[in-house]
Coordinates of C-alpha atoms in Angstrom, one line a residue:
Chain R
S1 CA 0.8 12.0 -6.2
Q2 CA -1.9 9.6 -5.0
Q3 CA -5.0 9.4 -7.1
G4 CA -7.4 8.2 -4.4
E5 CA -7.8 9.8 -0.9
E6 CA -9.6 7.9 1.8
D7 CA -11.6 9.5 4.5
P8 CA -11.6 9.2 7.5
Q9 CA -7.9 8.3 8.2
A10 CA -9.0 6.2 11.2
L11 CA -12.3 4.8 12.4
S12 CA -13.1 3.0 15.6
I13 CA -16.5 1.2 16.1
Q14 CA -18.1 -1.5 18.2
E15 CA -18.7 -5.0 16.9
G16 CA -22.0 -5.2 15.2
E17 CA -22.0 -1.6 14.0
N18 CA -21.7 -0.5 10.4
A19 CA -18.5 1.1 9.1
T20 CA -18.4 3.5 6.2
M21 CA -15.2 4.6 4.4
N22 CA -15.0 7.1 1.6
C23 CA -12.6 7.5 -1.3
S24 CA -12.2 10.6 -3.6
Y25 CA -10.2 10.7 -6.7
K26 CA -9.1 13.4 -9.2
T27 CA -9.2 12.1 -12.8
S28 CA -11.6 9.9 -14.8
I29 CA -11.4 6.2 -14.2
N30 CA -12.5 3.0 -15.8
N31 CA -12.6 1.0 -12.5
L32 CA -12.2 1.4 -8.8
Q33 CA -11.2 -1.4 -6.5
W34 CA -11.1 -1.8 -2.7
Y35 CA -8.4 -3.7 -0.9
R36 CA -8.0 -4.8 2.8
Q37 CA -4.6 -5.0 4.6
N38 CA -4.3 -6.8 7.9
S39 CA -1.3 -5.7 10.1
G40 CA 1.9 -7.2 8.8
R41 CA 0.3 -8.8 5.7
G42 CA -0.2 -8.0 2.0
L43 CA -3.2 -6.4 0.5
V44 CA -6.3 -8.6 -0.3
H45 CA -8.6 -7.6 -3.1
L46 CA -12.2 -7.1 -1.9
I47 CA -14.3 -5.8 -4.7
L48 CA -14.2 -4.0 -8.1
I49 CA -16.8 -1.5 -9.4
R50 CA -16.7 -0.3 -12.9
S51 CA -17.3 3.3 -14.0
N52 CA -20.7 2.4 -15.5
E53 CA -21.9 0.8 -12.2
R54 CA -23.4 2.7 -9.3
E55 CA -23.5 0.1 -6.6
K56 CA -22.2 -3.4 -5.9
H57 CA -22.6 -5.9 -3.1
S58 CA -20.4 -8.8 -1.9
G59 CA -21.5 -10.4 1.3
R60 CA -21.4 -7.8 4.0
L61 CA -19.7 -5.3 1.7
R62 CA -21.5 -2.6 -0.3
V63 CA -19.6 -0.3 -2.6
T64 CA -21.1 2.8 -4.3
L65 CA -19.5 4.9 -7.0
D66 CA -20.5 8.4 -8.0
T67 CA -18.5 9.4 -11.1
S68 CA -20.0 12.9 -11.1
K69 CA -18.5 13.6 -7.7
K70 CA -15.4 11.4 -8.3
S71 CA -16.1 9.5 -5.1
S72 CA -16.7 6.0 -3.8
S73 CA -17.8 4.6 -0.5
L74 CA -17.3 1.2 1.1
L75 CA -19.8 0.1 3.7
I76 CA -19.2 -2.9 5.9
T77 CA -22.3 -4.0 7.7
A78 CA -22.5 -5.9 11.0
S79 CA -18.8 -5.5 11.6
R80 CA -16.7 -8.1 13.4
A81 CA -13.4 -7.9 15.3
A82 CA -11.9 -9.7 12.3
D83 CA -12.7 -6.7 10.1
T84 CA -10.0 -4.7 11.9
A85 CA -7.6 -3.7 9.1
S86 CA -6.6 -0.9 6.8
Y87 CA -8.8 -0.4 3.7
F88 CA -7.5 1.1 0.5
C89 CA -9.2 2.3 -2.7
A90 CA -7.3 1.9 -5.9
T91 CA -8.0 3.5 -9.2
D92 CA -6.8 2.3 -12.6
G93 CA -4.5 4.3 -14.9
S94 CA -5.8 6.1 -17.9
T95 CA -2.8 5.2 -20.1
N96 CA -1.8 2.0 -18.3
A97 CA -4.9 -0.1 -17.6
G98 CA -2.9 -2.5 -15.4
K99 CA -1.6 0.1 -13.1
S100 CA -3.5 0.8 -9.9
T101 CA -2.9 4.0 -7.8
F102 CA -3.6 3.5 -4.1
G103 CA -4.7 6.0 -1.5
D104 CA -3.3 6.1 2.0
G105 CA -6.1 4.1 3.4
T106 CA -8.6 4.1 6.3
T107 CA -7.6 2.2 9.4
L108 CA -10.6 0.5 10.9
T109 CA -10.7 -0.8 14.5
V110 CA -13.6 -3.0 15.5
K111 CA -13.8 -3.4 19.3
P112 CA -15.3 -6.7 20.6
Chain G
E1 CA -3.5 -22.0 -5.6
A2 CA -0.3 -20.9 -4.0
G3 CA 0.0 -17.2 -3.3
V4 CA 2.7 -14.7 -4.1
A5 CA 5.9 -15.7 -2.2
Q6 CA 8.4 -13.1 -1.0
S7 CA 11.6 -13.4 0.8
P8 CA 13.1 -12.5 3.2
R9 CA 10.3 -11.3 5.5
Y10 CA 12.6 -8.9 7.4
K11 CA 15.9 -7.3 6.6
I12 CA 18.0 -4.9 8.7
I13 CA 21.0 -3.3 7.0
E14 CA 23.1 -0.2 7.5
K15 CA 22.9 2.8 5.2
R16 CA 25.0 2.5 2.1
Q17 CA 24.8 -1.3 2.1
S18 CA 23.1 -3.3 -0.6
V19 CA 20.0 -5.5 -0.3
A20 CA 18.0 -7.7 -2.6
F21 CA 14.4 -9.0 -2.4
W22 CA 12.9 -11.9 -4.2
C23 CA 9.4 -12.5 -5.5
N24 CA 7.7 -15.6 -7.0
P25 CA 4.3 -14.7 -8.4
I26 CA 1.3 -16.9 -8.8
S27 CA 1.8 -19.4 -11.6
G28 CA 0.5 -18.1 -14.9
H29 CA 0.4 -14.5 -13.9
A30 CA 1.9 -12.4 -16.6
T31 CA 2.0 -9.1 -14.8
L32 CA 4.2 -8.5 -11.8
Y33 CA 4.5 -5.3 -9.6
W34 CA 6.9 -4.1 -7.0
Y35 CA 5.5 -1.5 -4.5
Q36 CA 7.1 0.5 -1.7
Q37 CA 4.8 1.0 1.3
I38 CA 6.0 3.5 3.9
L39 CA 4.4 3.2 7.3
G40 CA 1.0 4.9 7.4
Q41 CA 0.8 5.3 3.6
G42 CA -0.6 3.3 0.7
P43 CA 1.6 1.3 -1.6
K44 CA 3.5 3.2 -4.2
L45 CA 4.3 1.5 -7.5
L46 CA 8.0 1.2 -8.2
I47 CA 7.9 -1.0 -11.3
Q48 CA 5.5 -3.1 -13.4
F49 CA 6.5 -6.0 -15.6
Q50 CA 4.5 -7.7 -18.3
N51 CA 6.2 -11.1 -18.7
N52 CA 9.9 -10.1 -18.7
G53 CA 9.4 -6.6 -20.2
V54 CA 9.1 -3.4 -18.2
V55 CA 5.7 -1.6 -18.6
D56 CA 6.2 1.2 -16.1
D57 CA 9.2 2.2 -14.0
S58 CA 8.6 5.9 -13.9
Q59 CA 8.7 6.1 -10.1
L60 CA 11.7 3.8 -9.7
P61 CA 14.8 5.7 -8.3
K62 CA 17.0 4.3 -11.0
D63 CA 20.2 5.7 -9.4
R64 CA 19.9 3.2 -6.6
F65 CA 17.1 0.8 -7.4
S66 CA 17.1 -2.0 -10.0
A67 CA 14.7 -4.8 -10.8
E68 CA 14.6 -7.7 -13.2
R69 CA 12.3 -10.5 -14.1
L70 CA 14.3 -13.0 -16.0
K71 CA 12.3 -15.6 -17.9
G72 CA 9.1 -13.8 -17.1
V73 CA 8.5 -15.6 -13.8
D74 CA 10.5 -14.7 -10.6
S75 CA 11.7 -11.2 -9.9
T76 CA 14.3 -9.5 -7.8
L77 CA 14.4 -5.9 -6.6
K78 CA 17.8 -4.5 -5.5
I79 CA 18.7 -1.4 -3.6
Q80 CA 22.4 -0.2 -3.9
P81 CA 23.3 1.8 -1.9
A82 CA 20.5 2.0 0.7
K83 CA 19.5 5.3 2.3
L84 CA 17.6 5.9 5.5
E85 CA 14.5 6.9 3.6
D86 CA 14.3 3.5 2.0
S87 CA 13.0 2.0 5.3
A88 CA 9.6 0.6 4.2
V89 CA 7.8 -2.6 3.4
Y90 CA 8.4 -3.8 -0.2
L91 CA 5.4 -5.6 -1.6
C92 CA 5.3 -7.8 -4.7
A93 CA 2.0 -8.4 -6.5
S94 CA 0.9 -10.3 -9.6
S95 CA -2.1 -10.4 -11.8
L96 CA -3.2 -12.5 -14.8
G97 CA -2.6 -9.6 -17.2
D98 CA -2.8 -5.9 -17.6
L99 CA -6.4 -5.6 -18.7
P100 CA -8.6 -3.1 -16.9
G101 CA -10.0 -4.3 -13.6
Q102 CA -7.7 -7.3 -13.1
P103 CA -7.3 -7.8 -9.3
Q104 CA -3.8 -7.8 -8.0
H105 CA -2.6 -10.6 -5.6
F106 CA -0.1 -9.5 -3.0
G107 CA 2.6 -11.2 -1.1
D108 CA 3.2 -10.4 2.6
G109 CA 6.2 -8.2 1.8
T110 CA 9.7 -7.6 3.0
R111 CA 10.1 -5.2 5.9
L112 CA 13.3 -3.3 5.4
S113 CA 14.9 -1.3 8.2
I114 CA 17.9 0.9 7.5
L115 CA 20.2 1.8 10.5

């Protein structure tokens, strides 16, 4: 079964607005990563947050992690049409550190 | 640096036929992954290699799927015989190693359609 579950499944916003996606997971983790997937393409790594971190920024991306609630959120500020994609969270394995378990993603549509 | 290369990009076969996919990871990446991604879902790990050894193949349907990574570089994934439920995108990814937090680099996948 999938470790991470993203919410919402789909999100549609206007260009310039902020987009927030959430990820919940079941078991303890060492790291959580977010990936983006454009239609017909492979996944692209966006950002990693470690279990001892609460917040991380990268350009227009802000990721938070709440290990007590076993949840993470990805905020994209000032969204652009080019941000239209599916976004996945991935959690690492407890026994296999190199294994990432992906959720089913949030599909973001940014309207120009 | 060159990315992860996969071929073919698309493949259409009939059920019970065989098919093979090829992956060339980023140079120097010791860890290679094959994922199956069904439409509307996230990638599901099929097999993970560290150099030419298998680290995890617990979700590989071994009665019909096989994979190898000879010489620890390129890899092939084979399905024989294919079933309708195998229609999916097969993604290959690589990373420097299997340490915690290593980002994975993905190819664009092979889209498989079973008729």
